[in-house]
PDB file of C-alpha atoms in Angstrom:
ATOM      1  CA  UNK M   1     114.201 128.991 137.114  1.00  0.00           C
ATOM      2  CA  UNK M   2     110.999 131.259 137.656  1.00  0.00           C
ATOM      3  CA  UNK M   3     110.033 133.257 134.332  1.00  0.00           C
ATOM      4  CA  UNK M   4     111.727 136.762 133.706  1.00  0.00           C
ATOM      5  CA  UNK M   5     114.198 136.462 136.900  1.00  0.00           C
ATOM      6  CA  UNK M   6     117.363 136.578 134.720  1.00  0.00           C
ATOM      7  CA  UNK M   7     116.061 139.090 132.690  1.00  0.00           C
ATOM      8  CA  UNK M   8     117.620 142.276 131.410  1.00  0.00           C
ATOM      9  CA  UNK M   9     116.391 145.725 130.779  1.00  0.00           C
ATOM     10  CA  UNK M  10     116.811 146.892 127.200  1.00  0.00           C
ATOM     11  CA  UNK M  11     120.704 147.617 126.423  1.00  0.00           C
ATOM     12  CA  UNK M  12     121.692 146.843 129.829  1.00  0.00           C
ATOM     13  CA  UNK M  13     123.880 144.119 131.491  1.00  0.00           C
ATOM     14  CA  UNK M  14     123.016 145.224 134.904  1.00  0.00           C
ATOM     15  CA  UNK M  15     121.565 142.554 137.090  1.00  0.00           C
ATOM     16  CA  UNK M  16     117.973 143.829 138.776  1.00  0.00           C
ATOM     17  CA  UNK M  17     117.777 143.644 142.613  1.00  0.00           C
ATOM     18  CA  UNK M  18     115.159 140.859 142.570  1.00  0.00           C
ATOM     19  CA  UNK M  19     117.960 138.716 140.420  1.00  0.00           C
ATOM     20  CA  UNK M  20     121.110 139.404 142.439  1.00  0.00           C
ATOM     21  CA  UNK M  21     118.469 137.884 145.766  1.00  0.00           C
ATOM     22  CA  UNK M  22     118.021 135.443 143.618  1.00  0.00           C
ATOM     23  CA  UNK M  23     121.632 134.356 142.933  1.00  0.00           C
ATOM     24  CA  UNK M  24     122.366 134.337 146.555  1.00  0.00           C
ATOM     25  CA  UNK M  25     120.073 132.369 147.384  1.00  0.00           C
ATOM     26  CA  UNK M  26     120.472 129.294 144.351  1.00  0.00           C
ATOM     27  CA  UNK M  27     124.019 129.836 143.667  1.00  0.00           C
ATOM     28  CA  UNK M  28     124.935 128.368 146.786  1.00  0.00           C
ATOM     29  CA  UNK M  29     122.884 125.296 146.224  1.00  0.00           C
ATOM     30  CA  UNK M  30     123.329 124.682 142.105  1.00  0.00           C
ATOM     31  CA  UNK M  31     127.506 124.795 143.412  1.00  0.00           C
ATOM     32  CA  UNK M  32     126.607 122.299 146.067  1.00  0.00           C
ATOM     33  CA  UNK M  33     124.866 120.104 143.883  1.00  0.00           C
ATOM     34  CA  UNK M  34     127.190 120.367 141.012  1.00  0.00           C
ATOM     35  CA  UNK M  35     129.911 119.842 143.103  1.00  0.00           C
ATOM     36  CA  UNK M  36     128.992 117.057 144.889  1.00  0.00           C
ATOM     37  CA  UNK M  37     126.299 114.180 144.627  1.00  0.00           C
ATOM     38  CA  UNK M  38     126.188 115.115 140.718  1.00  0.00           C
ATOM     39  CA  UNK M  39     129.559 116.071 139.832  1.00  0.00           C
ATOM     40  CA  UNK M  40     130.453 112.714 138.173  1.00  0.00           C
ATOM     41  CA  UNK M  41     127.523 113.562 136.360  1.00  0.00           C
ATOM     42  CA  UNK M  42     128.464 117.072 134.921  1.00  0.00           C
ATOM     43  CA  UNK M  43     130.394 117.274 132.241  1.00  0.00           C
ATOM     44  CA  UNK M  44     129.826 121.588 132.189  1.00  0.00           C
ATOM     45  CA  UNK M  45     127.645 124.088 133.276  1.00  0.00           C
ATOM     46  CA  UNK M  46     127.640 127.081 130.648  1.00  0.00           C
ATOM     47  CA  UNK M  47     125.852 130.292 131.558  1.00  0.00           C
ATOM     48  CA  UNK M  48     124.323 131.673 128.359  1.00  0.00           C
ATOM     49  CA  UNK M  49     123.488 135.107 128.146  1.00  0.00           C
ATOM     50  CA  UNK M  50     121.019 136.348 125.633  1.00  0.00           C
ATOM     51  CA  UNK M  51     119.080 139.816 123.983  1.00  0.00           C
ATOM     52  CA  UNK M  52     116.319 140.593 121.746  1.00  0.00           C
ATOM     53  CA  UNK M  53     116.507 140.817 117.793  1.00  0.00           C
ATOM     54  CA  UNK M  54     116.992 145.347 118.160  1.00  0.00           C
ATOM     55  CA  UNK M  55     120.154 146.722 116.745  1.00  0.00           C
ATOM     56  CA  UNK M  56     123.655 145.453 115.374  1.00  0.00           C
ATOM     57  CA  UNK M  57     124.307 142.021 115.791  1.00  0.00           C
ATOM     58  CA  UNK M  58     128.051 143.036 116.444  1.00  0.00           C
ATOM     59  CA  UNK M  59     126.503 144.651 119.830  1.00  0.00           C
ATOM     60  CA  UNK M  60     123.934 142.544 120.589  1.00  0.00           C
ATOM     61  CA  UNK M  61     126.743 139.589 120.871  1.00  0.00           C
ATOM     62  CA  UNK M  62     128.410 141.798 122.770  1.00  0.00           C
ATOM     63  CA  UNK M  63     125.882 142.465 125.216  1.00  0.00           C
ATOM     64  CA  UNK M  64     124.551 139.049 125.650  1.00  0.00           C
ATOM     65  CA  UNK M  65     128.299 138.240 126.681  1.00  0.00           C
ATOM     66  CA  UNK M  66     128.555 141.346 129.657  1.00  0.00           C
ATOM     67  CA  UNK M  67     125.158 140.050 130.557  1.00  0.00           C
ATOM     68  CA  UNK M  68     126.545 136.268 130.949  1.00  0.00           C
ATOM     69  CA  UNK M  69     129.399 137.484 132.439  1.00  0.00           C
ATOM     70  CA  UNK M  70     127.507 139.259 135.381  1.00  0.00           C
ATOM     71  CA  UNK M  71     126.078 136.493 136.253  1.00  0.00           C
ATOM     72  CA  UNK M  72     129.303 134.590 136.391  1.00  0.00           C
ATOM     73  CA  UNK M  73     131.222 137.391 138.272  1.00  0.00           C
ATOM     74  CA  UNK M  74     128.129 137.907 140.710  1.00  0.00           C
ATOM     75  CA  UNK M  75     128.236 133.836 141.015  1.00  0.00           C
ATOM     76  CA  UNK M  76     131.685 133.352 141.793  1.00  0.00           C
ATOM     77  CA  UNK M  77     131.547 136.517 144.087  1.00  0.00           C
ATOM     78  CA  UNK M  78     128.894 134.380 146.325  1.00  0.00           C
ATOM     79  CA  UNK M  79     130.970 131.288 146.521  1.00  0.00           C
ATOM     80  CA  UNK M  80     134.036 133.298 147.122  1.00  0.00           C
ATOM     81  CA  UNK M  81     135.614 131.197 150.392  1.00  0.00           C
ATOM     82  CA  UNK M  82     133.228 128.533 150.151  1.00  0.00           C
ATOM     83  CA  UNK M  83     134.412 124.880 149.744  1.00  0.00           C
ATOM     84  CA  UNK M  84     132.592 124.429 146.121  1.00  0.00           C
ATOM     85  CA  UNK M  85     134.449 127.671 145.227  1.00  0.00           C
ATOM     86  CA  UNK M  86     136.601 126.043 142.672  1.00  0.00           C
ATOM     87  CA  UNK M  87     135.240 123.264 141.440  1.00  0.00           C
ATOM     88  CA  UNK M  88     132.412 125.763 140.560  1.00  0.00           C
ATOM     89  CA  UNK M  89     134.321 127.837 138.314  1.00  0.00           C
ATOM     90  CA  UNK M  90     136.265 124.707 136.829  1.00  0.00           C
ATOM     91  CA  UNK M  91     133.248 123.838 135.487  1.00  0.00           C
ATOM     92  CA  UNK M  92     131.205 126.983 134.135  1.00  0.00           C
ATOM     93  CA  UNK M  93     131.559 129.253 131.212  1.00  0.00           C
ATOM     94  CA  UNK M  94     130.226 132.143 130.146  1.00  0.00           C
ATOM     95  CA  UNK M  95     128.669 132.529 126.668  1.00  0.00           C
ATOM     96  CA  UNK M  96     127.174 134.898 125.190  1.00  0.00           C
ATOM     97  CA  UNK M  97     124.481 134.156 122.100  1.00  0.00           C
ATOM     98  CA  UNK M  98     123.502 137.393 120.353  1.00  0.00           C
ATOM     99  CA  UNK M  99     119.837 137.182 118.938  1.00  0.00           C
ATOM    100  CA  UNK M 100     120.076 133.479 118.548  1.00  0.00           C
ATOM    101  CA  UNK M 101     117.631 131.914 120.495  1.00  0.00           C
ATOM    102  CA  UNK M 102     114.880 134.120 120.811  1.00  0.00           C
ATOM    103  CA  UNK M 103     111.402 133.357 122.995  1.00  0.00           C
ATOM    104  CA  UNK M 104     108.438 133.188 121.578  1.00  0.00           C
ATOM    105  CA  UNK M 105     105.268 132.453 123.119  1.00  0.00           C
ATOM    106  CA  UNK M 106     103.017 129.749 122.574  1.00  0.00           C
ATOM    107  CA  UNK M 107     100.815 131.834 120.009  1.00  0.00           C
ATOM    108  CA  UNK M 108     104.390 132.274 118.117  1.00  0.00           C
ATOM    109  CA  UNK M 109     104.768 136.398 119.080  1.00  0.00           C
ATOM    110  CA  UNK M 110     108.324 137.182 119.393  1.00  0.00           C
ATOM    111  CA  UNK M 111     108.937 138.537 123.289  1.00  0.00           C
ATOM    112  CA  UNK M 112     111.545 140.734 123.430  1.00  0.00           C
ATOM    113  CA  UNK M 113     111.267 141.179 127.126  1.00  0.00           C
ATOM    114  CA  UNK M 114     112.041 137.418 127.697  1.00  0.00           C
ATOM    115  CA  UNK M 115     114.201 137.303 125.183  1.00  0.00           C
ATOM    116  CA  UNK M 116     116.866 139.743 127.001  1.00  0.00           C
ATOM    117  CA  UNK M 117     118.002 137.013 129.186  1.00  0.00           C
ATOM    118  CA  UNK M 118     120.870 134.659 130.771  1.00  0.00           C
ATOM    119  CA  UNK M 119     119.793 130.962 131.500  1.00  0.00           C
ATOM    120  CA  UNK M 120     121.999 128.068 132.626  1.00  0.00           C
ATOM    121  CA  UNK M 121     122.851 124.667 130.503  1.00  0.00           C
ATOM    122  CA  UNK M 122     123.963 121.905 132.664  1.00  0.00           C
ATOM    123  CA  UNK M 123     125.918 119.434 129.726  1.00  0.00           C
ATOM    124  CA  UNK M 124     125.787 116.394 131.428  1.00  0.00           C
ATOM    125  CA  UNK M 125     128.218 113.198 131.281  1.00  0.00           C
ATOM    126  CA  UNK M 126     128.120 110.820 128.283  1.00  0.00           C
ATOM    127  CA  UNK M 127     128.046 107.608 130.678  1.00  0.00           C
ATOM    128  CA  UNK M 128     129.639 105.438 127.751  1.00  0.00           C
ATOM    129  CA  UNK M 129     132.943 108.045 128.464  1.00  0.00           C
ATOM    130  CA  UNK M 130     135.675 107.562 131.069  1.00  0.00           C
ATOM    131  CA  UNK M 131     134.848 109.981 133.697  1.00  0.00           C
ATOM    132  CA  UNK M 132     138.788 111.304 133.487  1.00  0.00           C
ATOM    133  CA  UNK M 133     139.205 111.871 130.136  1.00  0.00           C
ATOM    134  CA  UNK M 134     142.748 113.010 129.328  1.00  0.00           C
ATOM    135  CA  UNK M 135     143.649 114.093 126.078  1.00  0.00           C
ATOM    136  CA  UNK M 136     146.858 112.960 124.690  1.00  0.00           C
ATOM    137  CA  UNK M 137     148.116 114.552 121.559  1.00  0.00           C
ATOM    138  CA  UNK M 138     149.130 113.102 118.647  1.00  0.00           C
ATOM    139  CA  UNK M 139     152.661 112.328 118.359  1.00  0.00           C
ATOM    140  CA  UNK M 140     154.633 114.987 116.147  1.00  0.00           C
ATOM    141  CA  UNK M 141     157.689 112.794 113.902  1.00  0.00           C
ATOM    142  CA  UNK M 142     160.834 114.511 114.620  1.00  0.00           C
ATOM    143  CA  UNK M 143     162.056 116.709 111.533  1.00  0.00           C
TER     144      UNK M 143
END
């Protein structure tokens, strides 16, 4: 994903111009890709929104969940009709992390700027594991 893209301006979960372009242009192809040669591949795909280390941490988490979240929304709102519609959003979250996770640059300066930001983790298969894994709960002894 190009640098500073899915970035956020200070306090704000509103997605910039250049990143909604963006979105409608990848969204499309991550969905068809995800959803097709690699889906017995994916296990998830979690879209993990992020902010810097200023203010509460109560609001921060907040915020780094709204910002997650548009991404999502905006995301499903492109694939809206399309065939990997579904499958798409059977497979992604939305999570938000607070100040965890911050970026630093090589010289080890704390960037808020990049920090503010929503990337996407692609979790993929553990091979050894059935690809339809059902789980069956434990059976409860009658009382």
């Amino acid at each position: 994903m190009p640098d500073a893209l899915l970035n956020f301006d200070f306090g704000l979960a509103t997605l910039r111009p250049a990143a909604e372009g963006y979105l409608q242009d990848v969204i499309p192809r991550y969905a068809t890709a995800f959803c097709g040669p690699f889906r017995s591949l994916i296990e998830s795909v979690i879209i993990e929104g992020h902010t810097d280390d200023v203010g509460p941490d109560r609001r921060n988490l907040r915020l780094s969940q709204e910002r997650a979240f548009q991404v999502m929304t905006k995301a499903m709102d492109i694939l809206e009709g399309r065939p990997e519609d579904s499958c798409f959003q059977e497979i992604t979250s939305a999570s938000g992390r607070g100040k965890q996770d911050l970026w630093y640059s090589i010289d080890k300066q704390l960037n808020r700027d990049k920090s503010r930001r929503v990337v996407f983790k692609i979790r993929l298969r553990d091979p050894a594991l059935p690809q339809e894994r059902k789980l069956i709960p434990p059976a409860v002894p009658a009382i």
